[in-house]
Amino acid sequence: MKDTLLVVDDMEINRDILENIFSDSYKIIKAENGIEAIAMLNKHKDNICAVLLDIVMPEMDGFGVLDFMHKNGIDKVIPTVLITGDTSNESKQKGYSMGVSDVIEKPFDSQIVNTRINNIVELYKHKNGLEQLVDEQTAKIKHQADKIRTTNKKLWDTLGAIVEFRNHESGMHIYRVREFTRVLLEAVAANYPEYGLTDELIDAMAFASVMHDVGKINISDTILLKPGRLTDEEFEIMKTHTTKGSEIIDAVCDTDDELYFKFGRQIARSHHERYDGRGYPDGLSGDDIPLAAQIVAIADVYDALVSRRVYKPPFTPAEAFRMITNGECGQFNPKILDSLKIARPKFEELAKKLK
Amino acid sequence: MNSEIISELAAIGVDTETALNRFMGNINLYTKFLHKFPADDNFAKLKASIDNKDKDGAFMAAHTVKGVAANLGLDSFSKEIEKLVEIFRGVQSYPENEDIDVIYAMAEEKYNEICSVIRKYA
């Protein structure tokens, strides 16, 4: 309960006058010098609603008390009013610069002191209440933002899995691609700092990788599930899953306030581009292809190779590694291929674990 | 009794109205501190500090006396003391200022006048 005024003055008459003014409205505690005042502050700071402070005192003066309050952060929650006979502008300015709320000159008018102190106490009560409210609200908003992020992730996972189920796959492909993506990104981050990959970016890219084939929702069953080889015309339609994918993400996520929206769009659209510019849909080459899409492209191919498909048996991890690095499965960024070599043991471990 | 001392002090120029207001109209508290005024040794300390050319002691004593006197409405006296406070404020060495003795003498005259009234009611 903040209901106590600390009156600090070396003169009994000053302490008694102030006590006489405020004893109806507040509990009064009194100190005769700065040292006593600090002891009182330490003991009663949770109950003190304002400090009325003299400047010129023996042992320790008012500025010493202000200094103590500032160093201990007490001045943020307890206002101080200087009540002083020292009417020089210099000490008033010094007081204000040390954070006092008001300066009242002695001899003072009791009614005016009464009103000014009450106003300051009310103001701080309000301010302290508001600050607490802001802290509570901030914690609440952060909690809700975390919840929204978790929900979004689940939504994206679900969307990715739905597309895969249409493909008559197990729904595990997207999770394996996500893990391969993460491992490969960590290797790139460790060996090529020029890409500026942070943990936050790696998280967002790996998370966004589940959307790489979301555009397949728009491809008809006759093409998507065709057991044999696609005709040129059918393949042209199949290729549109990239542009459709980025359109779907655009439609679902109309803002860029989350990194994974941006990466999801890049990955869906550009994961079939080739480093030599012969991929689709935009024919991008080199590092014009967004890094996230380059990484997911390798993770996607690697998983396709080591998995059983209706048209092929699974390749061993060693075969898959060789086929990617020797260019049988398309052209990739040499730096990322180097990173794949470094990450090879982890890839093979994952391939085994995720089977 | 308490109201008599106040009206006699008012007659010699003490601003009892403002002072009483400062004590929230509490006559007993006001007179309690009026009676303490002659007993307070800070005015004597001021004299001793001046005699010993102790600038810091003089400043502290003058500052204290001024505060008490101003609170009690002893304006003519506190205005003289205030001049001494300003002379001694922040000086590096004891000021060679012949006004000090003159001002002190003026203050002492007021002091004696006020104290003689207060002592009558002790």
CSV table of C-alpha atoms in Angstrom, one decimal, chain A:
chain,number,residue,atom,x,y,z
A,1,MET,CA,0.0,0.0,0.0
A,2,LYS,CA,1.6,3.2,-1.1
A,3,ASP,CA,0.4,5.7,1.5
A,4,THR,CA,3.5,6.9,3.2
A,5,LEU,CA,5.4,10.2,2.7
A,6,LEU,CA,9.1,10.4,3.6
A,7,VAL,CA,10.0,13.8,4.9
A,8,VAL,CA,13.7,14.5,4.9
A,9,ASP,CA,14.9,17.7,6.6
A,10,ASP,CA,17.5,18.5,9.3
A,11,MET,CA,15.2,21.0,10.9
A,12,GLU,CA,12.5,19.8,13.3
A,13,ILE,CA,10.3,22.8,12.5
A,14,ASN,CA,10.3,21.9,8.8
A,15,ARG,CA,9.5,18.3,9.5
A,16,ASP,CA,6.7,19.2,11.9
A,17,ILE,CA,5.1,21.7,9.5
A,18,LEU,CA,5.1,19.1,6.7
A,19,GLU,CA,3.8,16.4,9.0
A,20,ASN,CA,1.0,18.8,10.2
A,21,ILE,CA,0.0,19.4,6.6
A,22,PHE,CA,-0.1,15.8,5.5
A,23,SER,CA,-0.8,13.7,8.5
A,24,ASP,CA,-4.5,13.6,7.7
A,25,SER,CA,-3.9,12.1,4.2
A,26,TYR,CA,-0.7,10.1,4.6
A,27,LYS,CA,1.4,8.1,7.0
A,28,ILE,CA,4.5,10.2,7.7
A,29,ILE,CA,8.0,8.9,8.3
A,30,LYS,CA,10.8,11.4,9.0
A,31,ALA,CA,14.6,11.5,8.5
A,32,GLU,CA,17.0,14.1,9.7
A,33,ASN,CA,19.7,13.7,7.0
A,34,GLY,CA,20.5,11.8,3.8
A,35,ILE,CA,21.9,8.7,5.6
A,36,GLU,CA,18.7,8.2,7.6
A,37,ALA,CA,16.7,8.9,4.4
A,38,ILE,CA,18.4,6.1,2.5
A,39,ALA,CA,17.9,3.7,5.4
A,40,MET,CA,14.2,4.6,5.4
A,41,LEU,CA,14.0,4.2,1.6
A,42,ASN,CA,15.5,0.7,1.8
A,43,LYS,CA,13.1,-0.3,4.5
A,44,HIS,CA,9.9,1.3,3.3
A,45,LYS,CA,10.2,1.8,-0.4
A,46,ASP,CA,7.2,-0.3,-1.3
A,47,ASN,CA,5.0,1.9,0.8
A,48,ILE,CA,6.5,5.3,0.1
A,49,CYS,CA,4.4,7.4,-2.4
A,50,ALA,CA,6.7,10.5,-2.4
A,51,VAL,CA,9.8,11.9,-0.9
A,52,LEU,CA,9.9,15.5,0.4
A,53,LEU,CA,13.6,16.4,0.4
A,54,ASP,CA,15.6,19.2,1.8
A,55,ILE,CA,18.9,20.0,0.1
A,56,VAL,CA,21.3,21.4,2.7
A,57,MET,CA,21.7,18.9,5.5
A,58,PRO,CA,24.6,17.5,7.6
A,59,GLU,CA,25.9,13.9,7.0
A,60,MET,CA,24.6,13.6,3.5
A,61,ASP,CA,22.7,16.3,1.6
A,62,GLY,CA,19.6,16.0,-0.6
A,63,PHE,CA,21.7,15.5,-3.8
A,64,GLY,CA,23.3,12.4,-2.2
A,65,VAL,CA,19.8,11.0,-1.6
A,66,LEU,CA,18.8,11.7,-5.3
A,67,ASP,CA,21.9,10.0,-6.5
A,68,PHE,CA,21.1,6.9,-4.4
A,69,MET,CA,17.5,6.8,-5.7
A,70,HIS,CA,18.7,7.1,-9.3
A,71,LYS,CA,21.4,4.4,-9.0
A,72,ASN,CA,18.8,2.0,-7.5
A,73,GLY,CA,16.0,2.9,-10.0
A,74,ILE,CA,13.8,4.1,-7.1
A,75,ASP,CA,13.3,7.4,-8.8
A,76,LYS,CA,11.3,5.7,-11.6
A,77,VAL,CA,8.5,4.7,-9.2
A,78,ILE,CA,8.8,7.2,-6.3
A,79,PRO,CA,8.6,11.0,-7.1
A,80,THR,CA,10.8,13.4,-5.2
A,81,VAL,CA,9.9,17.0,-4.4
A,82,LEU,CA,12.7,19.3,-3.3
A,83,ILE,CA,11.6,21.6,-0.5
A,84,THR,CA,14.5,23.9,-0.1
A,85,GLY,CA,15.6,27.3,1.3
A,86,ASP,CA,18.3,27.3,-1.2
A,87,THR,CA,16.6,29.3,-3.9
A,88,SER,CA,19.5,29.6,-6.3
A,89,ASN,CA,18.7,28.6,-9.9
A,90,GLU,CA,21.8,26.5,-9.9
A,91,SER,CA,20.6,24.1,-7.3
A,92,LYS,CA,17.1,24.1,-8.7
A,93,GLN,CA,18.5,23.1,-12.1
A,94,LYS,CA,20.7,20.5,-10.5
A,95,GLY,CA,17.7,19.1,-8.8
A,96,TYR,CA,15.6,18.9,-12.0
A,97,SER,CA,18.5,17.4,-13.9
A,98,MET,CA,18.7,14.7,-11.2
A,99,GLY,CA,15.1,13.8,-11.8
A,100,VAL,CA,13.1,15.6,-9.1
A,101,SER,CA,9.4,16.2,-10.0
A,102,ASP,CA,9.1,19.6,-8.4
A,103,VAL,CA,11.0,22.2,-6.4
A,104,ILE,CA,9.2,24.1,-3.7
A,105,GLU,CA,10.9,27.1,-2.0
A,106,LYS,CA,10.9,27.6,1.7
A,107,PRO,CA,9.1,29.3,3.4
A,108,PHE,CA,6.2,27.8,1.5
A,109,ASP,CA,2.5,28.2,1.5
A,110,SER,CA,0.9,25.1,3.0
A,111,GLN,CA,-2.1,24.9,0.8
A,112,ILE,CA,0.1,25.1,-2.3
A,113,VAL,CA,2.4,22.5,-1.0
A,114,ASN,CA,-0.5,20.3,-0.2
A,115,THR,CA,-2.0,20.6,-3.6
A,116,ARG,CA,1.3,20.1,-5.5
A,117,ILE,CA,2.3,17.0,-3.5
A,118,ASN,CA,-1.1,15.4,-3.9
A,119,ASN,CA,-1.0,16.1,-7.7
A,120,ILE,CA,2.4,14.5,-8.0
A,121,VAL,CA,1.4,11.4,-5.9
A,122,GLU,CA,-1.7,11.0,-8.1
A,123,LEU,CA,0.3,11.4,-11.3
A,124,TYR,CA,2.8,8.7,-10.2
A,125,LYS,CA,0.0,6.4,-9.1
A,126,HIS,CA,-1.4,6.7,-12.5
A,127,LYS,CA,2.0,6.3,-14.3
A,128,ASN,CA,3.0,3.2,-12.2
A,129,GLY,CA,-0.4,1.7,-13.0
A,130,LEU,CA,-0.1,2.3,-16.7
A,131,GLU,CA,3.4,0.9,-16.8
A,132,GLN,CA,2.2,-2.3,-15.1
A,133,LEU,CA,-0.7,-2.5,-17.6
A,134,VAL,CA,1.6,-2.0,-20.5
A,135,ASP,CA,3.9,-4.8,-19.3
A,136,GLU,CA,0.9,-7.1,-18.8
A,137,GLN,CA,-0.5,-6.3,-22.2
A,138,THR,CA,2.9,-6.8,-23.9
A,139,ALA,CA,3.3,-10.2,-22.4
A,140,LYS,CA,-0.2,-11.1,-23.5
A,141,ILE,CA,0.4,-9.9,-27.1
A,142,LYS,CA,3.7,-11.9,-27.3
A,143,HIS,CA,1.9,-15.0,-26.1
A,144,GLN,CA,-0.8,-14.5,-28.7
A,145,ALA,CA,1.8,-13.9,-31.4
A,146,ASP,CA,3.5,-17.2,-30.5
A,147,LYS,CA,0.2,-18.9,-30.6
A,148,ILE,CA,-0.6,-17.5,-34.1
A,149,ARG,CA,2.8,-18.5,-35.3
A,150,THR,CA,2.3,-22.1,-34.1
A,151,THR,CA,-1.1,-22.2,-35.6
A,152,ASN,CA,0.2,-20.9,-38.9
A,153,LYS,CA,2.9,-23.6,-38.9
A,154,LYS,CA,0.4,-26.3,-38.4
A,155,LEU,CA,-1.8,-24.8,-41.2
A,156,TRP,CA,1.2,-24.8,-43.6
A,157,ASP,CA,2.1,-28.4,-42.6
A,158,THR,CA,-1.4,-29.5,-43.2
A,159,LEU,CA,-1.6,-27.8,-46.6
A,160,GLY,CA,1.6,-29.3,-47.7
A,161,ALA,CA,0.5,-32.8,-46.4
A,162,ILE,CA,-2.9,-32.5,-48.2
A,163,VAL,CA,-1.1,-31.9,-51.6
A,164,GLU,CA,1.1,-34.9,-50.9
A,165,PHE,CA,-1.8,-37.2,-50.1
A,166,ARG,CA,-3.4,-36.3,-53.4
A,167,ASN,CA,-0.2,-37.5,-54.9
A,168,HIS,CA,-0.8,-40.8,-53.1
A,169,GLU,CA,2.3,-40.3,-51.1
A,170,SER,CA,2.6,-40.9,-47.4
A,171,GLY,CA,2.8,-37.3,-46.3
A,172,MET,CA,6.3,-37.9,-45.1
A,173,HIS,CA,8.1,-36.4,-48.1
A,174,ILE,CA,7.6,-32.8,-47.0
A,175,TYR,CA,8.9,-33.5,-43.6
A,176,ARG,CA,12.0,-35.2,-45.0
A,177,VAL,CA,12.6,-32.3,-47.4
A,178,ARG,CA,12.3,-30.0,-44.4
A,179,GLU,CA,15.0,-31.8,-42.5
A,180,PHE,CA,17.3,-32.1,-45.5
A,181,THR,CA,16.8,-28.4,-46.1
A,182,ARG,CA,17.7,-27.5,-42.5
A,183,VAL,CA,20.9,-29.7,-42.5
A,184,LEU,CA,22.0,-28.3,-45.9
A,185,LEU,CA,21.3,-24.7,-44.7
A,186,GLU,CA,23.4,-25.2,-41.6
A,187,ALA,CA,26.3,-26.4,-43.7
A,188,VAL,CA,26.0,-23.4,-46.0
A,189,ALA,CA,25.8,-21.0,-43.0
A,190,ALA,CA,28.9,-22.6,-41.5
A,191,ASN,CA,31.0,-22.5,-44.7
A,192,TYR,CA,29.7,-19.5,-46.6
A,193,PRO,CA,29.1,-16.6,-44.3
A,194,GLU,CA,28.6,-14.3,-47.3
A,195,TYR,CA,25.0,-15.7,-47.5
A,196,GLY,CA,24.3,-14.1,-44.1
A,197,LEU,CA,22.3,-17.0,-42.8
A,198,THR,CA,21.1,-16.6,-39.3
A,199,ASP,CA,19.3,-19.2,-37.1
A,200,GLU,CA,16.1,-17.2,-37.7
A,201,LEU,CA,16.5,-17.3,-41.5
A,202,ILE,CA,17.3,-21.1,-41.4
A,203,ASP,CA,14.2,-21.7,-39.3
A,204,ALA,CA,12.0,-19.8,-41.6
A,205,MET,CA,13.4,-21.4,-44.8
A,206,ALA,CA,13.1,-24.9,-43.4
A,207,PHE,CA,9.6,-24.2,-42.3
A,208,ALA,CA,8.6,-22.7,-45.6
A,209,SER,CA,10.0,-25.7,-47.5
A,210,VAL,CA,6.8,-27.7,-46.8
A,211,MET,CA,5.1,-25.5,-49.4
A,212,HIS,CA,7.3,-26.4,-52.3
A,213,ASP,CA,4.7,-28.5,-54.2
A,214,VAL,CA,1.6,-26.8,-52.9
A,215,GLY,CA,0.8,-25.7,-56.5
A,216,LYS,CA,0.2,-29.4,-57.4
A,217,ILE,CA,-3.3,-29.0,-55.9
A,218,ASN,CA,-4.1,-27.3,-59.2
A,219,ILE,CA,-2.9,-30.2,-61.4
A,220,SER,CA,-5.6,-32.6,-62.6
A,221,ASP,CA,-5.5,-36.2,-61.4
A,222,THR,CA,-5.0,-37.5,-64.9
A,223,ILE,CA,-1.7,-35.8,-65.1
A,224,LEU,CA,-0.6,-35.8,-61.5
A,225,LEU,CA,-1.3,-39.5,-61.1
A,226,LYS,CA,-0.4,-40.7,-64.6
A,227,PRO,CA,1.6,-43.9,-64.2
A,228,GLY,CA,3.6,-43.5,-67.4
A,229,ARG,CA,5.7,-40.8,-68.9
A,230,LEU,CA,4.1,-37.3,-69.4
A,231,THR,CA,3.6,-36.0,-73.0
A,232,ASP,CA,5.2,-32.7,-73.7
A,233,GLU,CA,1.9,-31.0,-73.4
A,234,GLU,CA,1.2,-32.7,-70.1
A,235,PHE,CA,4.6,-31.7,-68.8
A,236,GLU,CA,3.9,-28.1,-69.7
A,237,ILE,CA,0.8,-28.3,-67.5
A,238,MET,CA,2.8,-30.0,-64.7
A,239,LYS,CA,5.3,-27.2,-64.7
A,240,THR,CA,2.6,-24.7,-63.8
A,241,HIS,CA,2.6,-26.1,-60.3
A,242,THR,CA,5.4,-23.7,-59.6
A,243,THR,CA,3.6,-20.5,-60.6
A,244,LYS,CA,0.3,-21.7,-59.2
A,245,GLY,CA,2.1,-22.5,-55.9
A,246,SER,CA,3.3,-18.9,-55.5
A,247,GLU,CA,-0.1,-17.6,-56.5
A,248,ILE,CA,-1.7,-19.7,-53.8
A,249,ILE,CA,0.7,-18.4,-51.2
A,250,ASP,CA,0.1,-14.8,-52.4
A,251,ALA,CA,-3.6,-15.4,-52.0
A,252,VAL,CA,-3.4,-16.9,-48.6
A,253,CYS,CA,-0.7,-14.6,-47.2
A,254,ASP,CA,-1.4,-11.0,-48.2
A,255,THR,CA,1.4,-9.5,-46.1
A,256,ASP,CA,5.1,-9.9,-45.8
A,257,ASP,CA,5.2,-9.6,-42.0
A,258,GLU,CA,6.5,-13.1,-41.6
A,259,LEU,CA,9.7,-14.2,-43.2
A,260,TYR,CA,8.3,-17.6,-44.1
A,261,PHE,CA,5.6,-16.1,-46.3
A,262,LYS,CA,8.4,-14.6,-48.5
A,263,PHE,CA,10.4,-17.8,-48.5
A,264,GLY,CA,7.4,-20.0,-49.1
A,265,ARG,CA,6.6,-17.9,-52.2
A,266,GLN,CA,10.2,-18.1,-53.5
A,267,ILE,CA,10.5,-21.9,-52.8
A,268,ALA,CA,7.2,-22.7,-54.5
A,269,ARG,CA,7.9,-20.7,-57.6
A,270,SER,CA,11.7,-21.3,-58.1
A,271,HIS,CA,12.5,-24.8,-56.8
A,272,HIS,CA,12.7,-26.1,-60.4
A,273,GLU,CA,15.0,-23.4,-61.7
A,274,ARG,CA,18.5,-24.5,-62.7
A,275,TYR,CA,21.8,-22.9,-61.9
A,276,ASP,CA,22.6,-22.7,-65.6
A,277,GLY,CA,19.4,-20.9,-66.4
A,278,ARG,CA,17.7,-23.9,-68.1
A,279,GLY,CA,15.0,-24.5,-65.4
A,280,TYR,CA,11.5,-23.2,-65.1
A,281,PRO,CA,9.2,-21.2,-64.8
A,282,ASP,CA,11.3,-18.0,-65.1
A,283,GLY,CA,14.7,-19.4,-66.5
A,284,LEU,CA,16.6,-17.7,-63.6
A,285,SER,CA,20.3,-18.5,-63.3
A,286,GLY,CA,23.0,-18.4,-60.7
A,287,ASP,CA,22.3,-16.5,-57.6
A,288,ASP,CA,19.3,-14.8,-59.2
A,289,ILE,CA,17.5,-17.9,-58.0
A,290,PRO,CA,16.6,-17.3,-54.4
A,291,LEU,CA,18.8,-19.2,-52.0
A,292,ALA,CA,15.9,-20.9,-50.2
A,293,ALA,CA,14.7,-22.3,-53.6
A,294,GLN,CA,18.2,-23.5,-54.5
A,295,ILE,CA,18.5,-25.4,-51.2
A,296,VAL,CA,15.0,-26.9,-51.4
A,297,ALA,CA,15.6,-28.0,-55.0
A,298,ILE,CA,18.5,-30.2,-53.8
A,299,ALA,CA,16.7,-31.5,-50.7
A,300,ASP,CA,13.7,-32.4,-52.9
A,301,VAL,CA,15.8,-34.2,-55.5
A,302,TYR,CA,17.8,-36.1,-52.9
A,303,ASP,CA,14.6,-37.3,-51.2
A,304,ALA,CA,13.1,-38.3,-54.5
A,305,LEU,CA,16.2,-40.4,-55.2
A,306,VAL,CA,16.4,-42.2,-51.9
A,307,SER,CA,12.6,-42.9,-51.8
A,308,ARG,CA,10.7,-45.7,-53.5
A,309,ARG,CA,8.4,-44.4,-56.3
A,310,VAL,CA,5.9,-46.3,-58.5
A,311,TYR,CA,8.3,-45.8,-61.4
A,312,LYS,CA,11.6,-46.6,-59.6
A,313,PRO,CA,13.2,-48.4,-56.7
A,314,PRO,CA,15.0,-46.3,-54.0
A,315,PHE,CA,18.6,-45.4,-54.7
A,316,THR,CA,21.2,-45.8,-51.9
A,317,PRO,CA,22.3,-42.6,-50.2
A,318,ALA,CA,25.7,-43.1,-51.8
A,319,GLU,CA,24.2,-43.3,-55.3
A,320,ALA,CA,21.9,-40.3,-54.7
A,321,PHE,CA,24.9,-38.3,-53.5
A,322,ARG,CA,26.9,-39.2,-56.6
A,323,MET,CA,24.0,-38.5,-59.0
A,324,ILE,CA,23.5,-35.0,-57.6
A,325,THR,CA,27.2,-34.0,-57.4
A,326,ASN,CA,28.0,-35.3,-60.9
A,327,GLY,CA,25.2,-33.3,-62.5
A,328,GLU,CA,22.9,-36.1,-63.5
A,329,CYS,CA,20.0,-34.5,-61.8
A,330,GLY,CA,20.5,-30.9,-63.0
A,331,GLN,CA,22.9,-28.0,-62.4
A,332,PHE,CA,23.3,-26.7,-58.9
A,333,ASN,CA,25.3,-23.9,-57.2
A,334,PRO,CA,28.8,-25.2,-56.6
A,335,LYS,CA,28.9,-23.6,-53.1
A,336,ILE,CA,25.8,-25.5,-52.2
A,337,LEU,CA,27.2,-28.8,-53.7
A,338,ASP,CA,30.3,-28.2,-51.5
A,339,SER,CA,28.0,-27.8,-48.5
A,340,LEU,CA,26.2,-31.0,-49.5
A,341,LYS,CA,29.6,-32.8,-49.4
A,342,ILE,CA,30.3,-31.4,-46.0
A,343,ALA,CA,26.8,-32.3,-44.8
A,344,ARG,CA,26.9,-35.8,-46.4
A,345,PRO,CA,27.2,-37.8,-43.2
A,346,LYS,CA,24.2,-36.0,-41.7
A,347,PHE,CA,22.2,-36.5,-44.9
A,348,GLU,CA,22.9,-40.2,-44.8
A,349,GLU,CA,22.1,-40.4,-41.1
A,350,LEU,CA,18.8,-38.6,-41.8
A,351,ALA,CA,17.9,-40.8,-44.8
A,352,LYS,CA,18.3,-43.8,-42.6
A,353,LYS,CA,16.3,-42.4,-39.8
A,354,LEU,CA,13.5,-41.0,-41.9
A,355,LYS,CA,12.9,-44.1,-43.9
